[in-house]
Rosetta silent file (secondary structure, phi, psi, omega in degrees, C-alpha in Angstrom):
SEQUENCE: XXXXXXXXXXXXXXXXXXXXXXXXXXXXXXXXXXXXXXXXXXXXXXXXXXXXXXXXXXXXXXXXXXXXXXXXXXXXXXXXXXXXXXXXXXXXXXXXXXXXXXXXXXXXXXXXXXXXXXXXXXXXXXXXXXXXXXXXXXXXXXXXXXXXXXXXXXXXXXXXXXXXXXXXXXXXXXXXXXXXXXXXXXXXXXXXXXXXXXXXXXXXXXXXXXXXXXXXXXXXXXXXXXXXXXXXXXXXXXXXXXXXXXXXXXXXXXXXXXXXXXXXXXXXXXXXXXXXXXXXXXXXXXXXXXXXXXXXXXXXXXXXXXXXXXXXXXXXXXXXXXXXXXXXX
SCORE:     score description
SCORE:     0.000 S_00000001
   1 L     0.000  131.194  158.105   31.459   83.848  118.240 S_00000001
   2 L   -50.002  123.287 -177.665   34.333   85.719  120.229 S_00000001
   3 L   -83.894  148.095  158.625   36.504   86.947  118.321 S_00000001
   4 L  -128.271  133.123  177.982   40.782   86.113  119.178 S_00000001
   5 L   -64.602  154.886 -168.204   43.466   87.500  117.195 S_00000001
   6 L   -90.715  129.979  171.649   45.427   84.973  115.253 S_00000001
   7 L   -29.831  -24.655  178.695   48.417   83.780  117.159 S_00000001
   8 L  -119.058   22.745 -160.033   50.949   84.869  114.278 S_00000001
   9 L   -60.582  -24.104  163.816   49.726   87.919  113.493 S_00000001
  10 L   -94.619   11.985  178.857   53.537   89.501  114.054 S_00000001
  11 L   -81.436  -34.972  172.764   55.604   87.168  112.146 S_00000001
  12 L   -82.905  -65.411 -154.797   55.369   88.844  108.786 S_00000001
  13 L   -60.643  152.363  161.219   54.380   92.628  108.640 S_00000001
  14 L   -68.888  131.471  178.908   57.214   95.003  108.838 S_00000001
  15 E  -127.357  141.545 -173.176   56.937   97.627  111.577 S_00000001
  16 E  -125.365  157.435 -176.257   59.232  100.729  110.761 S_00000001
  17 E   -85.235  141.366 -175.679   60.183  103.659  113.264 S_00000001
  18 L  -105.081  123.409 -179.794   58.407  106.690  112.435 S_00000001
  19 L    46.777 -137.896  179.417   60.946  109.459  112.198 S_00000001
  20 L   -99.348   61.396  166.569   62.799  110.369  115.362 S_00000001
  21 L  -121.237 -178.321  176.495   60.009  108.881  117.668 S_00000001
  22 L   -93.952   -2.907 -167.367   59.622  105.581  119.775 S_00000001
  23 L   -84.558  160.928  161.300   56.845  104.712  117.860 S_00000001
  24 E  -130.299  162.788 -177.175   56.770  101.924  114.883 S_00000001
  25 E  -135.000  149.933 -170.336   54.143  101.865  112.435 S_00000001
  26 E   -68.756  157.759  173.198   52.894   98.668  110.363 S_00000001
  27 L   -73.111   -8.602 -156.777   54.432   99.277  106.482 S_00000001
  28 E  -136.110  129.799 -170.745   50.976   98.738  105.409 S_00000001
  29 E  -137.155  148.192 -170.804   47.999  100.639  107.528 S_00000001
  30 E   -93.279  132.302  176.728   44.630  100.230  106.985 S_00000001
  31 E  -109.329  147.572  178.415   42.152  103.461  106.075 S_00000001
  32 L  -105.201   33.261 -174.891   38.676  103.872  106.416 S_00000001
  33 L   -81.544  -40.334  169.326   37.829  106.551  104.110 S_00000001
  34 L  -111.478  177.875  178.433   35.699  104.509  101.900 S_00000001
  35 L    43.171   54.400 -173.980   33.798  101.413  102.566 S_00000001
  36 L  -177.940   30.354  170.051   33.080  101.853  106.017 S_00000001
  37 L  -111.901 -175.417  169.028   30.408  104.181  106.267 S_00000001
  38 L   -40.611  -18.717 -176.218   26.618  103.717  106.374 S_00000001
  39 L   -77.016  -21.574 -148.253   26.618  102.686  102.838 S_00000001
  40 L  -123.449  154.998  162.199   28.475   99.771  103.186 S_00000001
  41 L   -67.509  137.222 -149.877   27.411   96.532  105.071 S_00000001
  42 H   -80.138  -45.199  177.806   28.431   96.415  108.536 S_00000001
  43 H   -51.840  -53.698  177.792   29.497   92.376  108.753 S_00000001
  44 H   -48.881  -53.076  157.791   31.944   93.277  105.603 S_00000001
  45 H   -17.268  -76.741  175.322   33.263   96.020  107.658 S_00000001
  46 H   -40.678  -41.851 -160.553   34.176   93.884  110.613 S_00000001
  47 H   -79.335  -39.739 -164.876   35.544   91.206  108.453 S_00000001
  48 H   -84.475  -33.826 -174.264   38.033   93.188  106.814 S_00000001
  49 H   -58.235  -80.263  175.367   39.015   95.403  110.355 S_00000001
  50 H   -12.260  -72.774 -173.820   39.563   91.622  111.768 S_00000001
  51 H   -69.216  -16.468  169.558   41.328   90.461  109.278 S_00000001
  52 H   -65.334  -54.482  173.906   43.469   93.298  108.934 S_00000001
  53 H   -45.545  -59.980 -156.867   44.579   92.958  112.676 S_00000001
  54 H   -54.885  -39.943 -167.739   44.977   89.115  112.147 S_00000001
  55 L   -93.327   17.829  167.139   47.632   90.207  109.006 S_00000001
  56 L    77.994   10.677 -166.032   49.689   92.255  111.743 S_00000001
  57 L   -85.949   89.876  167.422   48.177   95.778  110.351 S_00000001
  58 L   -61.612  -10.545  179.224   48.008   97.679  113.761 S_00000001
  59 E  -105.701  134.118  141.189   47.334  100.777  112.485 S_00000001
  60 E  -123.229  139.242  177.853   43.912  102.208  111.393 S_00000001
  61 E  -108.395  140.191 -163.654   43.464  105.353  110.262 S_00000001
  62 L  -138.734  173.623  170.290   40.343  107.185  110.287 S_00000001
  63 L  -148.588  166.043 -173.922   39.101  110.922  110.180 S_00000001
  64 L   -67.722  -26.422  165.066   36.063  112.746  111.575 S_00000001
  65 L   -82.806   -5.043  175.195   34.382  113.089  107.746 S_00000001
  66 L   -41.376  119.278 -170.137   34.945  109.398  107.022 S_00000001
  67 L  -171.669 -146.095   19.275   31.508  107.942  105.700 S_00000001
  68 L   -71.863  172.993  -84.674   29.497  108.560  103.989 S_00000001
  69 L   -11.486  143.097 -144.340   27.834  109.904  106.445 S_00000001
  70 L   -78.104  162.001 -162.946   30.393  111.854  107.711 S_00000001
  71 L    48.288   12.769  169.302   31.539  110.427  111.278 S_00000001
  72 H   -69.248  -55.565 -144.856   29.645  106.921  110.154 S_00000001
  73 H   -84.594  -17.717  155.653   33.175  105.018  109.546 S_00000001
  74 H   -54.662  -54.619 -179.121   34.358  106.346  113.238 S_00000001
  75 H   -62.643  -37.797  171.012   31.123  104.671  114.509 S_00000001
  76 H   -53.900  -59.084 -154.972   31.749  101.252  112.430 S_00000001
  77 H   -63.468  -32.564  169.647   35.192  101.278  114.003 S_00000001
  78 H   -77.871   -2.749  178.082   33.983  101.817  117.524 S_00000001
  79 H   -79.780  -44.692  171.411   31.150   99.238  117.116 S_00000001
  80 H   -32.045  -70.408 -178.196   34.303   96.785  116.140 S_00000001
  81 H   -81.553   -0.389  136.409   36.177   97.613  119.015 S_00000001
  82 H   -49.124  -64.426  178.665   33.538   97.268  121.201 S_00000001
  83 H   -61.324  -35.170 -169.573   32.482   93.882  120.227 S_00000001
  84 L  -152.306  -22.159 -169.945   35.843   92.253  119.530 S_00000001
  85 L  -101.059    3.766  177.548   39.010   94.577  119.297 S_00000001
  86 L   -48.811  -44.394 -172.629   38.584   95.950  122.990 S_00000001
  87 L   -63.886  -42.266 -177.877   41.019   93.530  124.490 S_00000001
  88 L   -93.089   34.604  167.050   43.429   94.428  121.941 S_00000001
  89 H   -38.089  -43.680 -155.341   43.601   98.275  122.563 S_00000001
  90 H  -116.233    7.934  164.002   47.136   98.869  123.515 S_00000001
  91 H  -117.484   23.888 -175.756   48.643   96.923  120.439 S_00000001
  92 L  -120.566  158.761  140.815   46.700   99.287  118.162 S_00000001
  93 E   -82.658  119.256 -179.474   47.328  102.711  116.417 S_00000001
  94 E  -131.361  117.977 -175.014   44.246  104.694  115.948 S_00000001
  95 E  -137.353  168.838 -163.332   44.395  107.810  114.576 S_00000001
  96 E  -161.353  160.310 -171.335   41.867  110.460  113.323 S_00000001
  97 E  -148.827  163.771  164.756   42.052  114.115  111.994 S_00000001
  98 E  -131.169  164.093 -165.535   39.880  117.161  111.673 S_00000001
  99 L   153.387  -63.668  173.521   40.081  119.912  109.015 S_00000001
 100 L   -57.836  168.013 -176.217   37.325  119.229  106.711 S_00000001
 101 L   -83.708  145.924 -170.577   33.709  120.490  107.107 S_00000001
 102 L  -131.973  -43.483  166.702   31.749  118.807  109.677 S_00000001
 103 L  -140.354  174.434  168.370   28.736  120.913  110.717 S_00000001
 104 L   -66.359  175.543  158.498   27.491  124.259  109.988 S_00000001
 105 L    89.911  163.879 -176.189   28.309  127.662  110.978 S_00000001
 106 L   -49.886  -26.762 -169.225   31.804  128.991  111.446 S_00000001
 107 L   -89.785    5.824 -165.266   33.003  126.559  113.664 S_00000001
 108 L  -109.049   -1.901  179.280   32.693  123.065  111.735 S_00000001
 109 L  -149.957  168.100  171.170   35.874  123.217  109.413 S_00000001
 110 L    78.857 -156.055 -165.576   39.262  124.340  109.172 S_00000001
 111 L  -109.147    9.719  177.614   41.863  124.946  111.556 S_00000001
 112 L   -45.098  161.648  179.252   40.680  126.767  114.939 S_00000001
 113 H   -80.517  -44.293  174.187   41.486  125.730  118.066 S_00000001
 114 H   -57.233  -43.585 -170.364   37.379  125.459  118.931 S_00000001
 115 H   -84.072  -22.364 -171.247   36.948  123.342  115.949 S_00000001
 116 H  -100.117  -18.751  170.524   39.783  120.969  116.110 S_00000001
 117 H   -65.934  -49.251 -179.541   39.103  120.623  120.098 S_00000001
 118 H   -71.980  -43.257  172.918   35.388  119.794  119.448 S_00000001
 119 H   -46.510  -59.686 -157.249   35.995  117.496  116.407 S_00000001
 120 H   -53.506  -53.478  164.746   38.240  115.531  118.536 S_00000001
 121 H   -66.562  -25.696  144.005   35.833  115.116  121.227 S_00000001
 122 H   -43.270  -48.211  149.131   33.345  114.085  118.686 S_00000001
 123 H   -49.646  -36.116 -169.620   35.455  111.621  117.582 S_00000001
 124 H   -81.982  -47.973  167.696   36.360  110.259  120.758 S_00000001
 125 H   -59.874  -45.297 -177.594   32.712  109.633  121.573 S_00000001
 126 L   -94.626   -4.734  175.111   31.775  107.790  118.658 S_00000001
 127 L   -87.962  -28.713 -177.224   34.759  105.773  118.510 S_00000001
 128 L    93.638   86.051  161.663   34.479  104.733  122.512 S_00000001
 129 L  -157.532  150.399  178.446   37.647  105.728  122.957 S_00000001
 130 L   -99.026  -22.052  164.517   39.502  108.046  125.888 S_00000001
 131 L  -160.031  164.481  171.051   42.119  108.787  123.450 S_00000001
 132 E   -86.382  162.931  175.513   43.808  108.607  119.851 S_00000001
 133 E   -85.521  -40.998 -178.433   47.193  107.445  119.341 S_00000001
 134 E  -134.653  103.866 -165.247   47.515  110.153  116.709 S_00000001
 135 E  -117.561  133.679  171.037   45.441  113.269  115.756 S_00000001
 136 E   -98.695  121.133  155.624   46.075  115.221  112.590 S_00000001
 137 E  -101.747  124.795 -149.518   45.253  118.122  111.617 S_00000001
 138 L   -41.059  -20.046  168.888   43.771  117.515  108.052 S_00000001
 139 L   174.344  139.636  161.641   44.961  120.597  106.075 S_00000001
 140 L   -33.087  137.342 -169.996   46.051  123.755  106.540 S_00000001
 141 L  -104.026  111.304  174.042   44.098  126.813  107.368 S_00000001
 142 L   -62.592   -9.655 -167.936   44.977  129.977  105.339 S_00000001
 143 L  -113.598  -24.097 -179.322   43.223  132.060  107.691 S_00000001
 144 L   -95.958  149.728 -173.222   43.905  130.916  111.243 S_00000001
 145 L   -81.691  145.771 -167.503   47.195  131.524  112.360 S_00000001
 146 H   -70.579  -16.945  177.382   49.428  128.444  112.170 S_00000001
 147 H   -58.331  -47.034  171.277   50.340  129.203  115.925 S_00000001
 148 H   -53.060  -62.400 -150.747   46.460  128.711  117.016 S_00000001
 149 H   -63.740  -64.007 -171.951   46.403  125.312  114.980 S_00000001
 150 H   -86.647   19.400  149.039   49.393  123.677  116.555 S_00000001
 151 H   -78.489  -48.268 -161.915   48.717  125.235  120.171 S_00000001
 152 H   -71.826  -34.653  164.512   45.683  123.319  119.862 S_00000001
 153 H   -46.579  -51.980  178.774   47.513  120.165  119.021 S_00000001
 154 H   -65.995  -31.753 -168.571   49.982  120.700  121.830 S_00000001
 155 H   -77.320  -48.100  164.386   47.261  121.283  124.033 S_00000001
 156 H   -39.671  -33.881 -177.209   45.116  118.068  122.961 S_00000001
 157 H   -89.274  -34.243  164.737   48.241  115.778  123.895 S_00000001
 158 H   -59.988  -23.981 -179.818   48.456  117.722  127.203 S_00000001
 159 L   -96.330   21.374 -171.369   45.075  117.050  128.070 S_00000001
 160 L    65.905   14.054  167.530   45.721  113.158  127.198 S_00000001
 161 L   -53.591  -43.606 -170.651   43.487  113.284  124.274 S_00000001
 162 E  -151.546  146.409  177.137   45.987  111.975  121.813 S_00000001
 163 E   -78.593  -40.956 -179.881   49.599  110.655  122.343 S_00000001
 164 E  -144.310  169.914 -172.821   51.068  112.329  119.172 S_00000001
 165 E  -138.665  153.956 -159.436   50.108  114.495  116.606 S_00000001
 166 E  -146.184  172.528  171.829   50.465  115.071  112.850 S_00000001
 167 E  -135.824  154.859 -179.822   49.523  117.002  109.797 S_00000001
 168 L  -138.558  140.702  178.692   48.307  116.255  106.430 S_00000001
 169 L    59.134   32.790  165.418   48.514  117.993  103.074 S_00000001
 170 L   -96.148  154.998  157.219   50.603  120.556  104.139 S_00000001
 171 L   -52.447  165.222  164.196   53.650  122.235  101.880 S_00000001
 172 H   -45.600  -60.423 -177.220   56.932  122.069  102.549 S_00000001
 173 H   -81.030   -5.433  171.037   57.265  125.291  103.998 S_00000001
 174 H   -75.053  -29.051 -162.046   53.997  125.225  105.921 S_00000001
 175 H   -76.609  -63.563  162.663   55.159  121.684  107.411 S_00000001
 176 H     0.170  -58.906 -170.133   58.528  123.628  108.480 S_00000001
 177 H   -78.343  -34.753 -176.007   56.698  125.917  110.012 S_00000001
 178 H   -58.130  -79.258 -178.589   54.169  123.485  111.789 S_00000001
 179 H    -3.051  -69.484  172.342   57.588  121.824  113.188 S_00000001
 180 H   -53.282  -45.083 -166.912   58.971  124.416  114.361 S_00000001
 181 H   -74.602  -38.258  179.302   56.325  125.865  116.239 S_00000001
 182 H   -71.108  -24.633 -171.925   55.334  122.209  117.997 S_00000001
 183 H   -65.545  -27.727 -170.168   58.920  121.625  118.700 S_00000001
 184 H   -76.440  -53.010  172.776   59.187  125.172  120.848 S_00000001
 185 H   -41.809  -35.600 -170.975   56.143  123.865  122.514 S_00000001
 186 L    90.344   17.635  171.283   57.417  120.578  123.529 S_00000001
 187 L  -115.870   98.512 -164.480   55.262  118.520  121.404 S_00000001
 188 L   -78.159  152.736 -167.325   57.123  117.014  118.537 S_00000001
 189 E   -95.313   97.732  177.169   55.323  116.867  115.195 S_00000001
 190 E   -58.903  -28.957 -161.136   55.135  113.004  114.521 S_00000001
 191 E   170.818  158.460 -173.610   54.427  112.438  111.065 S_00000001
 192 E  -137.989  125.805  149.600   52.949  114.121  107.628 S_00000001
 193 L  -103.793   97.996 -159.460   50.377  112.526  105.658 S_00000001
 194 L  -104.039  170.647  165.317   50.769  113.426  102.277 S_00000001
 195 E   -81.644  124.984  162.813   49.310  112.039   98.869 S_00000001
 196 L  -142.953  144.743  175.025   51.795  110.008   97.060 S_00000001
 197 L  -166.296  177.405  166.787   52.004  107.388   94.376 S_00000001
 198 L   -40.500  -48.425 -171.125   53.655  106.396   91.277 S_00000001
 199 L  -105.677   -9.518  169.539   51.484  109.096   89.394 S_00000001
 200 L  -124.548  108.161 -178.119   51.361  111.459   92.210 S_00000001
 201 L  -112.032   -1.926 -175.197   55.053  112.525   93.306 S_00000001
 202 H   -40.472  -22.570  175.715   54.760  116.028   94.328 S_00000001
 203 H   -73.101    0.523 -131.364   56.662  115.263   97.798 S_00000001
 204 H  -123.931  -38.989 -160.083   59.530  114.384   95.876 S_00000001
 205 L   -88.276   43.984  161.883   59.654  118.122   95.164 S_00000001
 206 L   108.700  -16.862  165.145   61.251  119.084   98.845 S_00000001
 207 H   -54.169  -47.551 -161.857   58.803  117.493  101.318 S_00000001
 208 H   -79.890  -23.461 -171.153   60.327  114.378  101.638 S_00000001
 209 H   -88.601  -32.961  179.102   63.964  116.378  102.566 S_00000001
 210 H   -90.043  -32.381  177.140   62.056  118.548  105.406 S_00000001
 211 H   -60.791  -57.865  178.739   60.311  115.447  106.614 S_00000001
 212 H   -47.618  -63.104  172.759   63.978  113.972  106.628 S_00000001
 213 H   -57.510  -54.879  171.071   65.526  117.312  108.400 S_00000001
 214 H   -71.937  -20.886  176.253   62.728  117.704  111.102 S_00000001
 215 L    87.563   38.860 -174.427   62.741  114.005  112.136 S_00000001
 216 L  -112.655  143.610 -175.858   59.122  113.201  110.963 S_00000001
 217 E   -88.203 -177.218 -162.865   57.907  109.822  109.630 S_00000001
 218 E  -147.890  139.596  169.376   55.383  109.844  106.318 S_00000001
 219 L  -147.030  111.506 -167.776   52.342  107.954  105.596 S_00000001
 220 E   -88.030  127.823  156.200   50.861  108.177  101.936 S_00000001
 221 E   -74.699  139.777 -163.009   47.462  108.337  101.161 S_00000001
 222 L    58.553   37.669 -163.513   46.194  107.031   97.925 S_00000001
 223 L   -55.553  -44.119 -164.255   49.175  104.844   97.171 S_00000001
 224 L  -108.740   49.083 -172.221   47.489  102.978   94.408 S_00000001
 225 H    16.856   73.063  160.199   45.998  106.368   93.166 S_00000001
 226 H    52.948   47.767  170.851   42.387  105.868   94.213 S_00000001
 227 H    75.549   33.219 -179.684   42.784  102.070   92.475 S_00000001
 228 L   -74.011  -49.476  162.974   44.377  103.262   89.293 S_00000001
 229 L   -52.017   25.549 -175.513   47.302  101.136   90.362 S_00000001
 230 L  -128.203  173.716  173.672   45.514   97.720   90.020 S_00000001
 231 L   -87.521   37.313 -179.175   44.724   95.352   87.381 S_00000001
 232 L  -101.800  -28.372 -171.926   41.271   96.562   86.879 S_00000001
 233 L   -96.610   11.875  164.148   42.470   99.221   84.459 S_00000001
 234 L   -47.669  -45.210 -170.163   44.694   97.064   82.110 S_00000001
 235 L  -115.615  -29.915  167.124   42.469   96.957   79.371 S_00000001
 236 L  -158.349  173.934  172.924   39.727   99.336   79.886 S_00000001
 237 L   -78.170   78.237 -169.715   37.738  101.654   82.287 S_00000001
 238 L   -34.914  129.040  172.942   35.107   99.103   84.007 S_00000001
 239 L   -53.171  -34.702  170.024   31.593  100.453   83.732 S_00000001
 240 L   -49.443  -33.755 -158.081   31.695   99.818   87.810 S_00000001
 241 L   -87.503  155.900  172.448   34.886  101.419   88.753 S_00000001
 242 L   -37.084  -56.326 -147.103   35.447  104.913   90.320 S_00000001
 243 L   -67.347  -34.191  177.749   37.025  106.548   87.277 S_00000001
 244 L   -46.294  -34.356 -155.510   33.556  105.449   85.444 S_00000001
 245 L   -69.131  142.291 -168.602   31.744  107.284   87.922 S_00000001
 246 L   -75.366  -29.420 -172.168   30.018  110.751   86.814 S_00000001
 247 L   -94.223   -3.062 -171.951   30.384  112.203   90.138 S_00000001
 248 L  -100.938  128.800 -155.180   33.538  111.189   91.300 S_00000001
 249 L   -82.095  -21.592 -174.161   36.203  114.307   92.126 S_00000001
 250 L   -85.633  -36.413 -167.318   39.081  111.882   92.685 S_00000001
 251 L  -136.737  141.770  166.124   39.451  109.579   89.557 S_00000001
 252 L  -159.809 -178.144 -151.722   37.710  110.079   86.570 S_00000001
 253 H   -84.432  -20.930 -172.352   37.923  108.710   82.771 S_00000001
 254 H   -92.883    1.645  168.004   40.040  111.601   81.375 S_00000001
 255 H   -98.558  -30.391 -170.139   42.834  110.922   83.951 S_00000001
 256 H   -93.433  -34.428 -169.247   42.912  107.527   83.467 S_00000001
 257 H   -53.030  -51.609 -161.996   42.806  106.693   79.534 S_00000001
 258 H   -63.263  -24.320  162.392   46.192  108.556   79.007 S_00000001
 259 H   -46.065  -62.775 -146.894   47.765  106.086   81.810 S_00000001
 260 H   -45.610  -29.622  178.523   46.343  102.657   80.232 S_00000001
 261 H   -77.740  -43.555 -162.665   49.704  102.044   78.244 S_00000001
 262 H   -75.024  -11.498  176.486   52.000  102.877   81.053 S_00000001
 263 H   -84.789  -16.891  160.392   49.845  100.412   83.375 S_00000001
 264 H   -85.373  -27.838  175.022   50.505   97.670   81.378 S_00000001
 265 H   -60.007  -49.692 -165.953   54.100   98.102   81.006 S_00000001
 266 H   -83.591   -1.861  173.507   54.618   98.375   84.779 S_00000001
 267 H   -82.394  -35.949  153.403   52.147   95.284   85.452 S_00000001
 268 H   -26.189  -59.686 -177.442   54.649   93.353   82.948 S_00000001
 269 H   -75.849  -18.708  148.450   57.197   94.329   85.135 S_00000001
 270 H   -43.928  -47.393 -168.970   55.081   93.337   88.492 S_00000001
 271 H   -72.469  -66.368 -171.097   54.746   90.090   86.814 S_00000001
 272 L   -45.807  -20.544  164.689   58.401   89.349   86.330 S_00000001
 273 L  -110.049   48.191  162.566   58.872   90.058   90.128 S_00000001
 274 L    61.877   51.581 -159.262   56.188   87.559   90.916 S_00000001
 275 L  -148.757  158.404  155.719   53.939   90.856   92.451 S_00000001
 276 L   -89.576  166.194 -177.682   50.489   92.002   91.194 S_00000001
 277 H   -69.672  -45.809  166.178   50.898   95.609   89.947 S_00000001
 278 H   -62.805  -36.869  168.285   49.264   97.071   93.422 S_00000001
 279 H   -34.873  -82.502  119.000   51.822   94.888   94.978 S_00000001
 280 H    17.256  -54.395 -175.345   54.415   96.367   93.190 S_00000001
 281 H   -94.143  -24.337  161.544   53.248  100.101   93.560 S_00000001
 282 H   -69.610  -30.265  144.902   52.903   99.778   97.306 S_00000001
 283 H   -40.096  -50.947  178.154   56.454   98.622   97.313 S_00000001
 284 H   -51.204  -42.973 -169.536   57.523  101.107   95.437 S_00000001
 285 H   -79.840  -20.833 -171.305   55.912  104.097   97.798 S_00000001
 286 L   -84.944   -3.030  166.523   57.398  102.162  100.652 S_00000001
 287 L   -59.057  -33.617 -167.395   60.895  103.108   99.445 S_00000001
 288 L   -88.378  -67.259 -160.764   59.860  106.668  100.338 S_00000001
 289 L  -100.736  140.059  175.231   57.476  106.635  102.951 S_00000001
 290 L   -61.477  -19.234  177.910   57.241  105.043  106.368 S_00000001
 291 L  -170.692  154.109 -173.075   54.050  103.321  106.005 S_00000001
 292 E  -118.386  143.838  172.298   51.300  103.404  103.200 S_00000001
 293 E   -98.805  142.098  150.610   47.252  103.449  103.864 S_00000001
 294 E  -136.319  155.726  173.702   45.555  101.304  101.663 S_00000001
 295 L   -70.797  147.882  160.113   41.513  100.973  101.190 S_00000001
 296 L  -144.942  157.650  176.653   39.732   97.837  100.852 S_00000001
 297 L  -134.961   29.383  169.080   36.272   96.983   99.829 S_00000001
 298 L   173.834  168.490 -132.248   36.562   93.279  100.600 S_00000001
 299 H  -102.519  -31.892 -178.241   38.695   90.982  102.922 S_00000001
 300 H   -63.157  -41.601  169.508   40.588   89.348   99.441 S_00000001
 301 H   -27.619  -52.166 -145.160   41.545   92.912   98.510 S_00000001
 302 H   -84.219   -8.230  165.505   43.133   93.678  101.517 S_00000001
 303 H   -82.261  -19.067  163.201   44.955   90.317  101.603 S_00000001
 304 H   -53.058  -65.732 -161.704   46.480   91.071   97.892 S_00000001
 305 H   -82.954  -23.778  147.029   47.841   94.338   99.165 S_00000001
 306 H   -37.535  -60.984 -173.590   49.231   93.047  102.268 S_00000001
 307 H   -48.686  -14.615  147.948   50.989   90.691  100.309 S_00000001
 308 H   -52.352    2.242  172.334   53.367   93.274   98.996 S_00000001
 309 H   -98.091    6.781  162.095   55.802   93.019  101.984 S_00000001
 310 L   -52.404  -32.843  171.142   56.674   89.813  100.252 S_00000001
 311 L  -158.503   79.127 -177.174   58.956   91.690   98.166 S_00000001
 312 L   -97.460   25.830  169.628   59.818   95.087   99.060 S_00000001
 313 L  -129.012  127.564  161.563   63.195   95.265   97.451 S_00000001
 314 L   -78.400  145.022 -169.428   64.301   96.825   94.094 S_00000001
 315 L  -108.818  155.292 -169.953   67.043   96.202   92.099 S_00000001
 316 H   -43.454  -46.253 -169.828   68.748   99.368   90.457 S_00000001
 317 H   -69.723  -41.618 -170.519   67.506   98.210   86.729 S_00000001
 318 H   -82.208  -14.412  173.674   63.865   97.826   87.768 S_00000001
 319 H   -85.247  -12.991  177.764   63.677  101.333   89.356 S_00000001
 320 H   -75.683   -9.940 -163.714   65.199  102.581   86.070 S_00000001
 321 H  -101.311  -17.456 -176.887   62.712  100.842   84.026 S_00000001
 322 H   -69.743  -55.938 -156.171   59.599  102.219   86.573 S_00000001
 323 H   -62.425  -52.107 -170.366   61.191  105.798   85.684 S_00000001
 324 H   -59.953  -53.082  171.542   61.545  104.884   82.276 S_00000001
 325 H   -71.281  -40.710  167.609   57.995  103.888   81.702 S_00000001
 326 H   -50.616  -34.379  174.077   56.445  106.860   84.062 S_00000001
 327 H   -44.594  -54.685 -167.152   58.420  109.066   81.556 S_00000001
 328 L   -62.519  148.682 -171.626   56.910  107.859   78.725 S_00000001
 329 L  -124.570    0.000    0.000   53.429  109.290   77.209 S_00000001
């Protein structure tokens, strides 16, 4: 059956200006970090991508290493684009990144000009695109000169392979340096992608001020703390959860157990706001960042998370209560 996008897809989603640019991002973006690789059913991945677009999610966030296998998420996205979303390409923001290991040898990771440009060429081929809207340096390189990494991003824009560039996981000082170099080259740094959630607030220690002063937007990854800020963990650690997995490097039981009491208190506040815990956590993050990147394993989860936009306002009393809960042990 031929896909036709929902006619009301732009009626509910807020679109927010990204820094001092002409680009607006949906308040909620869809990330393809998990659940879009070779190990997941294609039909489910396709259903989530199409449902996201119908809900007004115009921004799809990828990276060269998203899978598993690395590159598989871009291939999945490319298949759906070719089959369903090609007529809507100009309504979409497609972003990808390079920085983590992709192939053997000294040119397969980090921030050299050779790696970044080769990686983007591979990403474009996997997705079947002529250009991406945003291309990121996925992490700072401690050995490659910043001028080389930023010079590569500038060259990529001038070659027409990306419309905008951004950085991810850079410190405040590194962000200032990167933004200064790009400004001098004539390709402003559009956006920074940091980790940010109620449980991960490092960006408040200087980065948000740097972004504001530099005219950059921000988009948070892991705004639900790898699923911790959801109803799944209100009573215990589910046996089939990420936290229970022995090989999970991002979330484990030791990190969850001390948070259980806080999660229950936060959930009570969310219920008073007529939201789920996940919805409240997303709304809270959007007080600070331009957009949040959600992940999803099924369409119903996507629907729930997008429901956060129904109530993005907080009273001062609610914000004080959240701070009290987060400060408790």
